[in-house]
Amino acid sequence: MAKYTDFLAISDYTAQDLSDLLERAHRLKSGEDVSKLTGKSLAMIFRKSSTRTRVSFEVAMTQLGGHALFLSDQDSQLGRGEGVHDTAKVLSRYVDGIIIRTFKQEEVEELAEHSSIPVVNALTDLLHPCQVIADLQTVVEEFGPEHSARTIAWIGDGNNMANSWLNAASQLGFELRLACPEGYDPDPDILDRARGLTTILLTRDSAEAVDGADVVSTDVWASMGQEDETLERAAAFETFVVDDTLMKRADSSAIFLHCLPAHRGEEVTASVIDGPQSRVFDEAENRLHAQKAILLELMG
Ligand code: CP
Ligand code: NVA
């Protein structure tokens, strides 16, 4: 693998290096790879809530023989207005890597620019790359490593998850079909780039997106930071529900993915998320293995 300094977006990594990362995540999960980060420390900046990302990164560092520090806005100087520039320079003197979950992608980029240690994007309004690496690991576990043979359907908001799926499709060459309500399309630049690199369908019709697909994925209608828009989004997304009828249009061996947290009865029915095609808890577990692979590549 080429030596990367950060993991800010899937589009920064080549297809070969993404495949190597997924292969390593698989070996870490199976116990074949027992690499360590003994004595290394990871600062974890969270400016938004988290269950999976925080716990999986913290446990990953413990299991790798290192240590993780949780820094929230409530109890760090970031929350009182200290900029990421100084934070980057200070943390670089203490720890060996930083993960950050925040609002603006530019803040993550600024942090990386001023850090002399690796920075990992743990979710922004624009992207959620660690999640999509774990999702890809789950897809490979189910169907094997031939990414280009798969068709992925995304139902609902053109949000940080949809944008990261577009980046993954761009790099790995699989077909991605997105069904989004008007006004909730993915980021236009990320969409344009993906259209130049692989087969992308953007439709207003969930059934068209799902037809014969191998993977059906969705996410909440209102992401973190969009709580004020909950009511208007509920109206706009009313028909963008993953239910049994929609799943029947997918390939008979199709799986359902959701990054979680989920709202049963909104974007997905309980029968789908708790049903036999759902892989959501394997997907959540794979955060741990996929992120260990990322940390080892960057900090090892
Ligand atoms: N999927 C995900 O990132 O979950 P958390 O918000 O709980 O970290
Ligand atoms: N799109 C969601 C993902 C949560 C893991 C959000 O940004 O809130």
Coordinates of C-alpha atoms and ligand atoms in Angstrom, one line a residue:
M1 CA 0.0 0.0 0.0
A2 CA 1.2 3.5 -0.8
K3 CA 2.0 5.5 2.4
Y4 CA -0.9 7.7 3.2
T5 CA -0.7 10.4 5.8
D6 CA -4.4 10.6 6.6
F7 CA -7.8 9.0 5.9
L8 CA -10.1 11.9 5.1
A9 CA -12.1 10.6 2.1
I10 CA -12.4 7.2 0.3
S11 CA -11.6 9.1 -3.0
D12 CA -8.0 9.7 -1.7
Y13 CA -7.3 6.0 -1.9
T14 CA -6.6 3.9 -5.0
A15 CA -8.7 0.8 -5.8
Q16 CA -5.8 -1.4 -5.0
D17 CA -5.1 0.3 -1.7
L18 CA -8.8 0.0 -0.7
S19 CA -8.8 -3.7 -1.6
D20 CA -5.6 -4.1 0.5
L21 CA -7.3 -2.3 3.4
L22 CA -10.4 -4.6 3.2
E23 CA -8.1 -7.7 3.0
R24 CA -6.3 -6.5 6.1
A25 CA -9.6 -5.9 7.9
H26 CA -10.6 -9.5 7.1
R27 CA -7.3 -10.8 8.4
L28 CA -7.6 -8.8 11.6
K29 CA -11.1 -10.1 12.1
S30 CA -10.0 -13.7 11.5
G31 CA -7.0 -13.4 13.9
E32 CA -4.5 -14.0 11.1
D33 CA -3.1 -10.4 11.5
V34 CA -2.0 -9.7 15.0
S35 CA -0.2 -6.4 14.4
K36 CA 0.0 -4.0 17.3
L37 CA 0.2 -0.3 18.1
T38 CA 1.9 -0.8 21.4
G39 CA 2.2 2.3 23.5
K40 CA 0.6 4.5 20.8
S41 CA -2.1 7.1 21.7
L42 CA -5.1 8.2 19.6
A43 CA -7.0 11.5 20.4
M44 CA -10.7 11.2 19.5
I45 CA -12.4 14.6 18.9
F46 CA -16.2 14.3 18.9
R47 CA -18.2 17.5 18.1
K48 CA -21.3 15.3 17.4
S49 CA -22.7 12.3 19.3
S50 CA -21.6 8.8 18.7
T51 CA -22.0 5.2 20.0
R52 CA -20.4 2.9 17.4
T53 CA -17.6 5.2 16.2
R54 CA -16.4 6.1 19.6
V55 CA -16.6 2.6 21.1
S56 CA -15.1 0.8 18.1
F57 CA -12.1 3.2 17.8
E58 CA -11.5 3.1 21.6
V59 CA -11.7 -0.7 21.8
A60 CA -9.6 -1.0 18.6
M61 CA -6.8 1.0 20.2
T62 CA -7.0 -1.1 23.5
Q63 CA -6.9 -4.3 21.5
L64 CA -4.0 -3.1 19.5
G65 CA -2.0 -2.4 22.7
G66 CA -2.5 1.4 22.5
H67 CA -4.7 4.0 24.2
A68 CA -7.5 6.3 23.1
L69 CA -8.5 9.7 24.6
F70 CA -12.1 11.0 24.2
L71 CA -12.3 14.8 23.6
S72 CA -15.7 16.3 23.4
D73 CA -16.7 20.0 23.0
Q74 CA -18.1 19.9 26.6
D75 CA -14.8 19.4 28.2
S76 CA -12.1 20.5 25.8
Q77 CA -11.0 24.0 24.7
L78 CA -12.3 23.3 21.2
G79 CA -15.8 23.8 22.7
R80 CA -14.7 27.2 24.0
G81 CA -13.5 28.3 20.6
E82 CA -9.9 27.2 20.4
G83 CA -9.2 26.6 16.7
V84 CA -8.2 23.4 15.0
H85 CA -5.0 24.9 13.9
D86 CA -3.6 25.2 17.5
T87 CA -5.3 21.9 18.5
A88 CA -3.6 20.1 15.6
K89 CA -0.2 21.4 16.6
V90 CA -0.6 20.7 20.3
L91 CA -2.0 17.2 19.9
S92 CA 0.8 16.4 17.5
R93 CA 3.2 16.8 20.4
Y94 CA 1.4 14.3 22.6
V95 CA -0.4 11.6 20.6
D96 CA 0.3 9.5 17.5
G97 CA -3.0 9.9 15.6
I98 CA -6.3 11.9 15.7
I99 CA -9.8 11.0 14.7
I100 CA -12.4 13.8 14.4
R101 CA -16.2 13.8 14.0
T102 CA -17.4 17.3 13.2
F103 CA -19.7 19.3 11.0
K104 CA -17.5 20.8 8.2
Q105 CA -15.2 18.6 6.0
E106 CA -13.0 21.7 5.8
E107 CA -12.4 21.5 9.5
V108 CA -11.0 18.0 9.2
E109 CA -8.8 19.1 6.3
E110 CA -7.5 22.0 8.3
L111 CA -6.8 19.7 11.2
A112 CA -4.9 17.4 8.9
E113 CA -3.0 20.2 7.3
H114 CA -1.6 21.5 10.6
S115 CA -1.0 18.0 12.2
S116 CA 2.3 16.2 11.9
I117 CA 0.4 12.9 12.7
P118 CA -2.3 11.0 10.9
V119 CA -5.9 12.3 10.9
V120 CA -9.0 10.1 10.3
N121 CA -12.4 11.4 9.3
A122 CA -14.9 9.9 11.8
L123 CA -17.9 11.7 10.0
T124 CA -18.6 15.1 8.7
D125 CA -21.7 16.6 7.2
L126 CA -20.2 15.7 3.8
L127 CA -18.6 12.2 4.3
H128 CA -18.6 9.1 6.5
P129 CA -15.7 7.1 5.0
C130 CA -14.9 4.7 7.9
Q131 CA -18.5 3.5 7.9
V132 CA -18.4 2.8 4.1
I133 CA -15.2 0.8 4.5
A134 CA -16.9 -1.3 7.1
D135 CA -19.9 -1.6 4.8
L136 CA -17.7 -2.8 1.9
Q137 CA -16.1 -5.3 4.3
T138 CA -19.6 -6.6 5.0
V139 CA -20.4 -6.8 1.3
V140 CA -17.1 -8.7 0.6
E141 CA -18.0 -11.2 3.4
E142 CA -21.3 -11.8 1.7
F143 CA -20.4 -11.9 -2.0
G144 CA -16.6 -12.1 -2.3
P145 CA -14.0 -9.5 -3.3
E146 CA -15.2 -8.7 -6.9
H147 CA -16.4 -5.2 -6.3
S148 CA -17.2 -4.4 -9.9
A149 CA -19.7 -7.3 -10.0
R150 CA -22.0 -5.8 -7.4
T151 CA -24.9 -3.3 -7.7
I152 CA -25.6 -1.2 -4.6
A153 CA -28.9 0.7 -4.1
W154 CA -29.0 3.7 -1.8
I155 CA -32.5 4.8 -0.7
G156 CA -33.2 8.2 0.8
D157 CA -31.1 11.2 1.7
G158 CA -28.1 12.2 -0.5
N159 CA -26.1 12.7 2.8
N160 CA -22.6 11.9 4.1
M161 CA -23.2 8.1 3.7
A162 CA -24.5 8.5 0.1
N163 CA -21.5 10.7 -0.8
S164 CA -19.1 8.2 0.7
W165 CA -20.8 5.4 -1.3
L166 CA -20.3 7.5 -4.4
N167 CA -16.6 7.8 -3.6
A168 CA -16.4 4.1 -3.1
A169 CA -18.2 3.4 -6.4
S170 CA -15.8 5.8 -8.2
Q171 CA -12.7 4.1 -6.9
L172 CA -13.9 0.5 -7.1
G173 CA -16.1 0.6 -10.2
F174 CA -19.3 -0.9 -9.0
E175 CA -22.7 0.3 -10.1
L176 CA -24.5 2.6 -7.6
R177 CA -28.1 3.6 -7.9
L178 CA -29.5 6.3 -5.7
A179 CA -33.2 7.1 -5.1
C180 CA -33.4 10.5 -3.4
P181 CA -36.3 12.9 -3.2
E182 CA -36.0 16.1 -5.2
G183 CA -33.9 18.6 -3.2
Y184 CA -32.0 15.9 -1.3
D185 CA -29.5 14.8 -4.0
P186 CA -25.9 14.0 -3.1
D187 CA -23.1 16.5 -3.3
P188 CA -23.0 17.7 -6.9
D189 CA -19.2 17.6 -7.3
I190 CA -18.9 14.1 -5.8
L191 CA -21.8 13.0 -8.0
D192 CA -20.2 14.4 -11.2
R193 CA -16.9 12.8 -10.5
A194 CA -18.6 9.4 -9.9
R195 CA -20.6 9.7 -13.1
G196 CA -17.3 10.1 -15.0
L197 CA -15.8 7.0 -13.4
T198 CA -18.6 4.3 -13.0
T199 CA -22.3 3.6 -13.6
I200 CA -24.4 5.9 -11.5
L201 CA -28.2 6.1 -11.6
L202 CA -30.0 9.0 -9.7
T203 CA -33.7 8.5 -9.6
R204 CA -36.8 9.6 -7.6
D205 CA -38.1 6.0 -7.8
S206 CA -36.9 3.6 -5.1
A207 CA -38.2 0.6 -7.0
E208 CA -36.1 1.5 -10.0
A209 CA -32.9 1.8 -7.9
V210 CA -33.5 -1.5 -6.1
D211 CA -34.4 -3.6 -9.1
G212 CA -32.1 -6.6 -9.1
A213 CA -29.6 -5.0 -6.7
D214 CA -27.3 -7.0 -4.4
V215 CA -27.3 -4.5 -1.6
V216 CA -30.0 -2.1 -0.4
S217 CA -28.9 0.5 2.1
T218 CA -30.5 3.5 3.7
D219 CA -30.0 6.0 6.6
V220 CA -32.0 8.3 8.8
W221 CA -34.0 11.1 7.1
A222 CA -32.5 13.8 9.3
S223 CA -28.8 13.5 10.1
M224 CA -27.1 15.0 13.1
G225 CA -27.3 18.8 12.9
Q226 CA -30.5 18.7 10.8
E227 CA -32.9 18.2 13.8
D228 CA -34.8 21.4 13.0
E229 CA -35.7 20.0 9.6
T230 CA -37.2 16.8 11.0
L231 CA -40.8 17.5 10.1
E232 CA -40.2 18.8 6.5
R233 CA -37.9 15.9 5.9
A234 CA -40.4 13.4 7.1
A235 CA -42.8 14.7 4.5
A236 CA -40.2 14.7 1.7
F237 CA -39.0 11.2 2.5
E238 CA -42.5 9.6 3.1
T239 CA -42.3 7.3 0.1
F240 CA -38.6 6.5 0.5
V241 CA -39.1 3.6 3.0
V242 CA -37.2 0.3 2.8
D243 CA -40.0 -2.3 3.4
D244 CA -40.6 -5.9 2.4
T245 CA -42.2 -4.9 -0.9
L246 CA -39.2 -2.9 -1.9
M247 CA -36.7 -5.7 -0.8
K248 CA -38.6 -8.2 -3.0
R249 CA -37.5 -6.1 -6.1
A250 CA -33.8 -6.7 -5.2
D251 CA -31.9 -9.9 -6.1
S252 CA -33.2 -12.8 -4.0
S253 CA -29.7 -13.0 -2.3
A254 CA -29.6 -9.3 -1.6
I255 CA -28.6 -7.9 1.8
F256 CA -29.8 -4.9 3.7
L257 CA -27.4 -2.4 5.3
H258 CA -27.9 0.6 7.6
C259 CA -25.1 2.4 9.4
L260 CA -27.3 2.9 12.5
P261 CA -28.7 4.5 14.5
A262 CA -32.0 3.5 12.7
H263 CA -35.6 4.7 13.1
R264 CA -37.8 1.6 12.7
G265 CA -41.1 2.7 11.0
E266 CA -39.5 5.6 9.3
E267 CA -36.7 4.9 6.7
V268 CA -36.9 1.1 7.3
T269 CA -39.5 -1.3 8.6
A270 CA -38.7 -3.5 11.6
S271 CA -39.4 -6.5 9.3
V272 CA -36.5 -5.6 7.1
I273 CA -33.9 -4.4 9.6
D274 CA -34.7 -7.3 11.9
G275 CA -35.3 -9.8 9.1
P276 CA -33.1 -12.5 7.4
Q277 CA -31.6 -10.2 4.8
S278 CA -30.3 -7.7 7.3
R279 CA -26.6 -7.6 8.0
V280 CA -26.6 -4.4 10.2
F281 CA -24.9 -5.9 13.2
D282 CA -22.1 -7.5 11.1
E283 CA -21.8 -4.1 9.6
A284 CA -21.5 -2.5 13.0
E285 CA -19.0 -5.1 14.2
N286 CA -16.9 -4.5 11.0
R287 CA -16.3 -0.9 12.1
L288 CA -13.9 -2.4 14.7
H289 CA -12.0 -4.5 12.2
A290 CA -12.0 -1.9 9.4
Q291 CA -10.8 0.9 11.6
K292 CA -8.0 -1.3 13.1
A293 CA -6.8 -1.8 9.5
I294 CA -6.9 2.0 8.9
L295 CA -5.1 2.8 12.2
L296 CA -2.4 0.2 11.5
E297 CA -1.8 1.5 8.0
L298 CA -1.5 5.1 9.2
M299 CA 0.1 4.7 12.6
G300 CA 1.9 1.3 12.3
Ligands
CP1 N1 -22.8 4.5 12.3 C1 -22.2 5.4 13.2 O1 -21.3 6.1 12.8 O2 -22.7 5.3 14.4 P1 -22.4 6.3 15.6 O3 -23.0 7.6 15.3 O4 -23.1 5.7 16.8 O5 -20.9 6.4 15.8
NVA2 N1 -26.2 10.4 8.3 C1 -26.1 10.1 9.7 C2 -25.1 9.1 10.0 C3 -25.0 8.7 11.4 C4 -23.9 7.7 11.7 C5 -25.7 11.4 10.4 O1 -24.8 12.1 9.9 O2 -26.2 11.7 11.5

